[in-house]
Short mmCIF file of C-alpha atoms and ligand atoms in Angstrom, two decimals:
data_model
loop_
_atom_site.label_atom_id
_atom_site.label_comp_id
_atom_site.label_asym_id
_atom_site.label_seq_id
_atom_site.Cartn_x
_atom_site.Cartn_y
_atom_site.Cartn_z
CA MET A 1 -0.34 -0.03 -0.12
CA ARG A 2 1.36 2.99 -1.37
CA MET A 3 1.28 5.81 1.19
CA PRO A 4 1.08 9.65 0.83
CA THR A 5 3.57 11.38 0.23
CA PRO A 6 3.29 15.11 1.01
CA ARG A 7 1.94 17.16 -2.27
CA ASP A 8 4.21 20.46 -1.75
CA SER A 9 7.69 20.52 -0.89
CA ALA A 10 7.67 19.36 3.09
CA ARG A 11 10.07 20.82 5.09
CA ILE A 12 11.31 18.30 7.57
CA ALA A 13 13.94 18.19 9.79
CA VAL A 14 15.07 15.35 11.26
CA LEU A 15 17.92 14.73 14.41
CA ALA A 16 20.30 12.20 13.46
CA GLY A 17 22.99 10.36 14.30
CA GLY A 18 25.07 7.55 12.77
CA ILE A 19 23.71 3.93 11.03
CA GLY A 20 19.90 3.68 11.73
CA GLY A 21 19.89 7.76 11.44
CA ALA A 22 21.49 7.39 8.11
CA ARG A 23 19.32 4.28 6.75
CA PHE A 24 16.07 5.82 8.20
CA LEU A 25 17.36 8.97 5.55
CA ARG A 26 17.19 6.96 3.12
CA GLY A 27 14.08 5.88 2.95
CA LEU A 28 13.04 9.21 3.91
CA VAL A 29 14.28 11.00 0.40
CA ALA A 30 12.37 7.90 -0.77
CA ALA A 31 9.01 8.94 0.51
CA ALA A 32 9.33 12.38 -0.38
CA PRO A 33 11.37 13.32 -2.70
CA ASP A 34 9.89 16.92 -3.00
CA SER A 35 10.47 17.77 -0.08
CA GLN A 36 12.96 20.13 1.55
CA ILE A 37 15.06 17.99 3.98
CA THR A 38 17.67 19.13 6.99
CA VAL A 39 19.60 16.45 8.48
CA ILE A 40 20.98 17.72 12.58
CA GLY A 41 23.81 15.24 12.85
CA ASN A 42 24.76 14.92 16.53
CA THR A 43 29.13 15.39 16.06
CA GLY A 44 29.54 14.17 19.93
CA ASP A 45 31.07 10.97 18.45
CA ASP A 46 33.96 13.24 16.94
CA ILE A 47 37.69 12.43 17.58
CA TRP A 48 41.60 13.26 17.12
CA ILE A 49 42.78 10.67 15.69
CA HIS A 50 46.53 11.03 14.21
CA GLY A 51 46.07 14.16 13.81
CA LEU A 52 42.49 13.84 11.93
CA ARG A 53 39.33 15.67 12.95
CA VAL A 54 37.03 12.40 12.22
CA CYS A 55 32.83 13.23 12.58
CA PRO A 56 31.48 9.48 12.03
CA ASP A 57 28.08 11.14 12.20
CA LEU A 58 28.22 12.91 9.66
CA ASP A 59 30.06 10.92 7.47
CA THR A 60 27.54 8.03 7.72
CA VAL A 61 24.74 10.38 6.38
CA MET A 62 26.27 11.84 4.06
CA TYR A 63 28.27 8.83 2.58
CA THR A 64 24.08 6.96 3.05
CA LEU A 65 22.86 9.18 1.14
CA GLY A 66 25.97 10.58 -1.41
CA GLY A 67 25.65 6.28 -2.20
CA GLY A 68 29.38 6.30 -0.96
CA ILE A 69 28.44 3.82 2.40
CA SER A 70 30.76 0.66 3.18
CA GLN A 71 26.75 -1.73 3.04
CA GLU A 72 28.79 -3.74 5.13
CA ARG A 73 30.28 -1.87 8.00
CA GLY A 74 27.82 1.20 7.73
CA TRP A 75 30.23 3.25 8.52
CA GLY A 76 33.04 4.09 5.64
CA ARG A 77 33.24 3.56 2.39
CA GLU A 78 32.73 1.16 0.07
CA ASP A 79 35.79 -0.30 -1.74
CA GLU A 80 37.79 0.15 0.84
CA THR A 81 41.46 -0.57 1.81
CA PHE A 82 43.52 -0.21 5.44
CA ALA A 83 47.13 0.57 4.25
CA VAL A 84 47.87 3.10 6.34
CA ARG A 85 46.36 1.65 8.94
CA GLN A 86 48.63 -1.02 8.71
CA GLU A 87 51.83 1.00 8.30
CA LEU A 88 50.31 3.50 11.19
CA ALA A 89 50.51 0.37 13.73
CA ALA A 90 53.58 -0.94 11.91
CA TYR A 91 54.96 2.03 13.71
CA GLY A 92 53.68 1.29 17.16
CA MET A 93 51.31 4.35 16.26
CA GLU A 94 47.95 3.94 19.01
CA PRO A 95 45.48 4.34 18.62
CA THR A 96 45.56 1.00 16.28
CA TRP A 97 41.94 0.02 17.36
CA PHE A 98 40.33 3.00 15.34
CA GLY A 99 40.49 2.15 11.78
CA LEU A 100 40.21 4.17 8.93
CA GLY A 101 40.35 3.55 5.67
CA ASP A 102 42.83 5.25 3.16
CA ARG A 103 39.69 6.82 1.28
CA ASP A 104 37.77 7.44 3.93
CA ILE A 105 40.80 9.91 5.47
CA ALA A 106 41.41 12.04 1.97
CA THR A 107 37.62 12.81 3.76
CA HIS A 108 39.39 13.84 7.20
CA LEU A 109 42.65 15.24 5.47
CA VAL A 110 39.76 17.84 3.31
CA ARG A 111 38.25 18.61 6.92
CA THR A 112 41.17 19.09 8.78
CA GLN A 113 42.84 21.21 6.18
CA LEU A 114 39.48 23.35 6.25
CA LEU A 115 39.38 24.21 10.01
CA ASN A 116 42.49 24.74 10.01
CA ALA A 117 42.00 27.33 7.72
CA GLY A 118 39.59 28.43 10.35
CA TYR A 119 36.20 27.15 7.93
CA PRO A 120 33.83 26.56 10.91
CA LEU A 121 32.36 23.00 10.81
CA SER A 122 29.36 23.39 8.69
CA ALA A 123 30.91 25.62 6.54
CA VAL A 124 33.15 21.80 5.58
CA THR A 125 30.43 19.81 6.11
CA GLU A 126 29.08 21.71 3.06
CA ALA A 127 32.10 21.74 1.09
CA LEU A 128 32.41 17.97 1.82
CA CYS A 129 28.81 17.57 0.38
CA THR A 130 29.55 19.10 -2.21
CA ARG A 131 30.83 16.07 -4.04
CA TRP A 132 28.73 13.26 -2.56
CA GLN A 133 25.28 15.64 -2.75
CA PRO A 134 23.27 13.86 0.13
CA GLY A 135 20.09 15.20 -1.34
CA VAL A 136 19.18 16.93 2.11
CA ARG A 137 21.76 19.12 3.50
CA LEU A 138 23.13 18.22 6.40
CA LEU A 139 23.67 20.64 9.60
CA PRO A 140 26.26 19.83 12.68
CA MET A 141 24.63 20.42 15.77
CA SER A 142 27.09 22.19 16.26
CA ASP A 143 30.08 23.83 15.28
CA GLU A 144 31.73 24.14 18.84
CA ARG A 145 33.87 21.04 19.90
CA ALA A 146 31.61 18.71 22.25
CA GLU A 147 32.54 15.21 22.19
CA THR A 148 30.64 12.74 24.18
CA HIS A 149 32.68 10.80 27.27
CA VAL A 150 32.08 7.30 28.79
CA VAL A 151 32.34 7.47 33.58
CA ILE A 152 33.52 3.98 33.64
CA ASP A 153 34.65 1.28 36.88
CA GLU A 154 38.54 0.96 36.37
CA ALA A 155 39.53 -2.22 38.53
CA ASP A 156 40.63 -0.46 41.88
CA GLY A 157 37.58 0.79 42.18
CA THR A 158 38.15 4.48 40.91
CA GLN A 159 35.81 6.43 37.71
CA ARG A 160 37.63 7.54 35.13
CA ALA A 161 35.97 9.33 31.27
CA ILE A 162 37.28 7.67 27.78
CA HIS A 163 36.47 8.89 25.35
CA PHE A 164 33.39 7.72 23.25
CA GLN A 165 35.19 6.23 20.56
CA GLU A 166 37.35 4.00 22.74
CA TRP A 167 34.64 2.67 25.01
CA TRP A 168 32.34 1.80 21.31
CA VAL A 169 35.38 0.42 19.18
CA ARG A 170 38.18 -0.55 21.61
CA HIS A 171 35.19 -2.01 23.91
CA GLN A 172 32.24 -2.46 22.23
CA ALA A 173 30.59 -1.20 25.20
CA ARG A 174 31.05 -4.07 27.09
CA ILE A 175 32.22 -2.30 30.36
CA PRO A 176 28.95 -0.96 31.83
CA ALA A 177 29.46 2.85 31.23
CA ARG A 178 28.41 4.37 34.81
CA SER A 179 27.28 7.99 32.94
CA PHE A 180 27.68 9.91 29.55
CA ALA A 181 29.24 13.66 29.59
CA LEU A 182 29.58 15.43 26.52
CA VAL A 183 32.98 17.75 27.66
CA GLY A 184 32.26 21.93 26.31
CA VAL A 185 28.67 21.23 25.53
CA GLU A 186 27.64 24.15 27.86
CA ASP A 187 30.17 26.38 25.30
CA ALA A 188 28.26 25.24 22.19
CA LYS A 189 25.96 27.05 20.22
CA PRO A 190 23.36 25.37 17.33
CA GLY A 191 24.82 25.16 14.30
CA PRO A 192 24.10 27.66 11.83
CA GLY A 193 20.85 26.85 10.01
CA VAL A 194 20.04 24.65 13.39
CA ILE A 195 17.09 26.79 15.22
CA GLU A 196 16.03 28.35 11.82
CA ALA A 197 15.02 24.17 10.47
CA ILE A 198 13.22 22.80 13.65
CA GLU A 199 11.36 25.99 13.37
CA GLY A 200 10.46 26.54 9.91
CA ALA A 201 10.17 22.69 10.20
CA ASP A 202 6.40 21.51 8.37
CA ILE A 203 7.40 17.95 10.25
CA VAL A 204 10.31 17.09 12.66
CA VAL A 205 11.33 14.11 12.83
CA LEU A 206 13.27 11.45 15.38
CA PRO A 207 14.60 8.42 13.65
CA PRO A 208 15.41 5.22 15.44
CA SER A 209 19.02 6.24 15.68
CA ASN A 210 20.64 5.52 19.45
CA PRO A 211 18.02 8.20 22.07
CA VAL A 212 21.29 8.55 24.55
CA VAL A 213 24.17 8.48 22.34
CA SER A 214 22.90 9.92 19.34
CA ILE A 215 19.39 11.77 19.82
CA GLY A 216 20.48 12.36 23.12
CA THR A 217 23.47 14.42 22.95
CA ILE A 218 21.75 16.62 19.90
CA LEU A 219 19.13 17.85 22.50
CA GLN A 220 21.88 19.20 24.53
CA VAL A 221 23.54 21.45 22.77
CA PRO A 222 21.88 24.74 24.22
CA GLY A 223 19.15 26.05 22.63
CA ILE A 224 18.50 22.74 20.52
CA ARG A 225 15.51 21.71 23.21
CA GLU A 226 13.75 24.62 23.17
CA ALA A 227 13.16 25.26 19.14
CA LEU A 228 11.62 21.92 19.05
CA ALA A 229 9.15 23.09 22.09
CA ARG A 230 8.40 25.84 20.56
CA THR A 231 8.80 24.43 16.39
CA PRO A 232 4.76 24.42 14.93
CA ALA A 233 5.65 21.11 13.34
CA PRO A 234 4.26 18.11 14.77
CA VAL A 235 7.73 15.60 16.10
CA VAL A 236 7.38 12.42 15.53
CA GLY A 237 9.28 9.96 16.81
CA VAL A 238 10.55 6.41 15.27
CA SER A 239 11.02 3.07 18.08
CA PRO A 240 14.73 2.02 18.15
CA ILE A 241 14.24 -0.66 19.81
CA ILE A 242 12.18 -3.32 18.37
CA GLY A 243 10.91 -6.13 21.17
CA GLY A 244 13.13 -5.39 23.69
CA ARG A 245 16.59 -4.91 22.16
CA PRO A 246 18.06 -2.78 19.05
CA VAL A 247 17.96 -3.70 16.16
CA ARG A 248 21.43 -2.45 15.48
CA GLY A 249 24.04 -0.94 17.66
CA MET A 250 24.00 -1.19 21.54
CA ALA A 251 21.70 1.30 22.54
CA ASP A 252 21.29 -0.61 26.00
CA ALA A 253 24.17 -0.62 26.98
CA CYS A 254 23.39 3.62 26.27
CA LEU A 255 19.61 3.03 28.18
CA THR A 256 20.61 1.10 31.11
CA ALA A 257 24.15 3.83 32.13
CA ILE A 258 21.40 6.60 32.39
CA GLY A 259 18.38 4.36 33.69
CA VAL A 260 15.71 3.98 30.92
CA GLU A 261 14.45 0.30 30.55
CA THR A 262 15.10 -0.14 26.21
CA SER A 263 11.72 -1.13 25.20
CA ALA A 264 9.93 0.64 22.84
CA ALA A 265 6.78 3.13 25.46
CA ALA A 266 10.04 3.48 27.63
CA VAL A 267 12.13 5.25 25.02
CA ALA A 268 8.70 6.92 24.15
CA ALA A 269 7.99 7.58 28.17
CA HIS A 270 12.35 9.02 28.48
CA TYR A 271 11.67 11.44 25.21
CA GLY A 272 8.63 12.21 27.40
CA ALA A 273 5.18 14.18 25.26
CA ARG A 274 4.62 17.38 23.77
CA ALA A 275 1.22 17.83 25.82
CA GLY A 276 3.07 16.45 28.90
CA ASP A 277 3.65 18.47 32.17
CA PRO A 278 6.56 18.68 31.87
CA PRO A 279 6.74 19.43 28.01
CA GLY A 280 8.43 16.79 26.09
CA LEU A 281 9.04 15.93 22.85
CA LEU A 282 7.29 13.47 21.49
CA ASP A 283 3.19 14.39 19.60
CA GLY A 284 3.08 11.11 17.48
CA TRP A 285 6.07 7.60 17.46
CA LEU A 286 5.73 4.74 15.40
CA VAL A 287 6.59 1.35 17.56
CA ASP A 288 6.51 -2.24 16.12
CA ASP A 289 4.53 -4.45 15.97
CA ALA A 290 6.36 -6.77 17.91
CA ASP A 291 5.21 -3.96 20.77
CA ALA A 292 1.03 -3.72 19.94
CA GLU A 293 0.73 -4.25 23.22
CA SER A 294 2.22 -0.55 24.33
CA VAL A 295 0.35 0.88 22.33
CA PRO A 296 -2.69 2.20 24.56
CA GLY A 297 -0.21 2.89 27.57
CA ILE A 298 2.37 5.37 24.86
CA GLU A 299 -0.69 7.42 24.54
CA GLY A 300 -1.39 7.62 28.40
CA LEU A 301 1.05 9.39 28.27
CA GLY A 302 -0.96 11.60 25.38
CA ILE A 303 2.05 11.30 22.14
CA VAL A 304 0.07 10.05 20.23
CA CYS A 305 1.02 6.05 18.60
CA GLU A 306 0.89 3.36 15.82
CA ALA A 307 2.37 -0.18 15.69
CA ARG A 308 3.64 -0.79 12.17
CA PRO A 309 6.68 -3.23 11.22
CA LEU A 310 9.88 -1.67 12.25
CA LEU A 311 12.77 -3.52 10.39
CA MET A 312 14.09 -1.48 8.37
CA SER A 313 15.61 -4.26 5.83
CA GLY A 314 15.45 -3.06 2.68
CA PRO A 315 14.41 0.09 0.60
CA GLU A 316 10.84 -0.93 0.64
CA PRO A 317 10.46 -1.10 4.01
CA THR A 318 11.87 1.69 4.73
CA ARG A 319 10.65 3.92 2.74
CA GLU A 320 7.89 2.73 4.38
CA ILE A 321 8.63 3.14 7.56
CA ALA A 322 9.70 6.77 6.94
CA ALA A 323 6.19 7.10 4.57
CA ALA A 324 4.17 5.53 7.64
CA ALA A 325 6.30 8.44 9.71
CA LEU A 326 5.52 11.38 7.60
CA ALA A 327 1.70 9.90 7.81
CA LEU A 328 1.39 9.66 11.26
CA ALA A 329 2.96 13.33 11.27
CA ALA A 330 -0.15 14.66 8.87
CA ARG A 331 -2.77 13.19 11.54
CA LEU A 332 -1.23 15.87 13.90
CA ARG A 333 -0.35 18.22 11.71
CA PRO A 334 -2.52 21.34 13.96
N1 LIG B 401 33.05 1.09 14.72
C1 LIG B 401 33.99 0.07 14.39
O1 LIG B 401 33.87 -0.55 15.19
N2 LIG B 401 35.30 0.08 14.14
C2 LIG B 401 36.16 0.96 13.74
O2 LIG B 401 37.53 1.31 13.73
C3 LIG B 401 35.63 2.23 13.38
C4 LIG B 401 36.52 3.69 12.45
C5 LIG B 401 35.91 4.10 12.24
C6 LIG B 401 35.96 5.38 11.24
C7 LIG B 401 35.26 6.74 10.30
C8 LIG B 401 34.03 6.69 11.22
O3 LIG B 401 33.69 7.82 10.67
C9 LIG B 401 33.75 5.45 11.85
C10 LIG B 401 34.70 4.94 11.90
N3 LIG B 401 33.43 3.12 13.03
C11 LIG B 401 34.46 2.16 13.37
C12 LIG B 401 32.31 3.44 13.76
C13 LIG B 401 31.98 4.63 14.67
O4 LIG B 401 32.65 4.34 15.63
C14 LIG B 401 30.45 4.60 14.29
O5 LIG B 401 29.89 4.91 13.53
C15 LIG B 401 30.09 5.94 15.13
O6 LIG B 401 30.74 6.89 16.21
C16 LIG B 401 28.94 5.44 16.28
O7 LIG B 401 27.16 5.72 15.86
#
């Protein structure tokens, strides 16, 4: 069944993280080809590696929508080689646990040179997207540096903060996270165009990205949560949790760390209802059929909720999920 797509060129704002968010965006572009989609990308995962500035979530969106992504990994480039990584390891250059592909390094060299020349990350991202033509406007959540760190317990009982990438990649999120800290966020401002994109949107979508270290990170940038509360656009979210488990990634480890149960209903409650007191984020929420029994409870929070298949098992199912999110937003439009 083909869902209705917005006739006019709707302005859609999407807060997106890495792999799940990028995959959803591919479906959204297909579901609303005439819309103007602005992606507010998470930069809390960003890291300096071997003197290069790496922006994993911005690159995953850019490569995925621009056709350069490694389908197998979900990050980095297709047809990739890792000769430089092997040479760095031969020199004993740490970190060896974070692998930069040879093609991917070109992106980081361009980004690092432009940043060193004084261009803000937003301008650099726009320049990189000129090559990739992702078909959306990709805006960093902030031009200022704010990196996610993870507080973990040391063997001797003390606590230490490590960079998110070390926790995520080196330790595969297996060390329990005590808390997350977005270092520097208090001095960060929303990037150029971010507030305007949210306030001027016809629809705002929270895709099935990690609610803690992707969407949660974006929400910590001063001003963004307030803009979401002000926008006249309906805010619709897509659950990243199906049947009590994250579809991909380690969102469960992140949710546990902040005391939120790993369920579609708990994430909806965590985001909160815009109609709630205090007001939260959501007007609408999509859950998978596996979680259909939680629909009444979520509606009881003041969030309009629908159950449908949410597994992004290919381009067509993903387009249908995105179309369902737009249809739910159309139902909610004031
Ligand atoms: N993930 C890994 O599991 N191992 C890696 O060596 C790795 C390298 C890497 C390089 C560039 C990049 O953009 C992403 C990379 N990632 C790697 C994925 C990255 O940790 C995640 O994409 C996000 O940070 C989480 O969404």
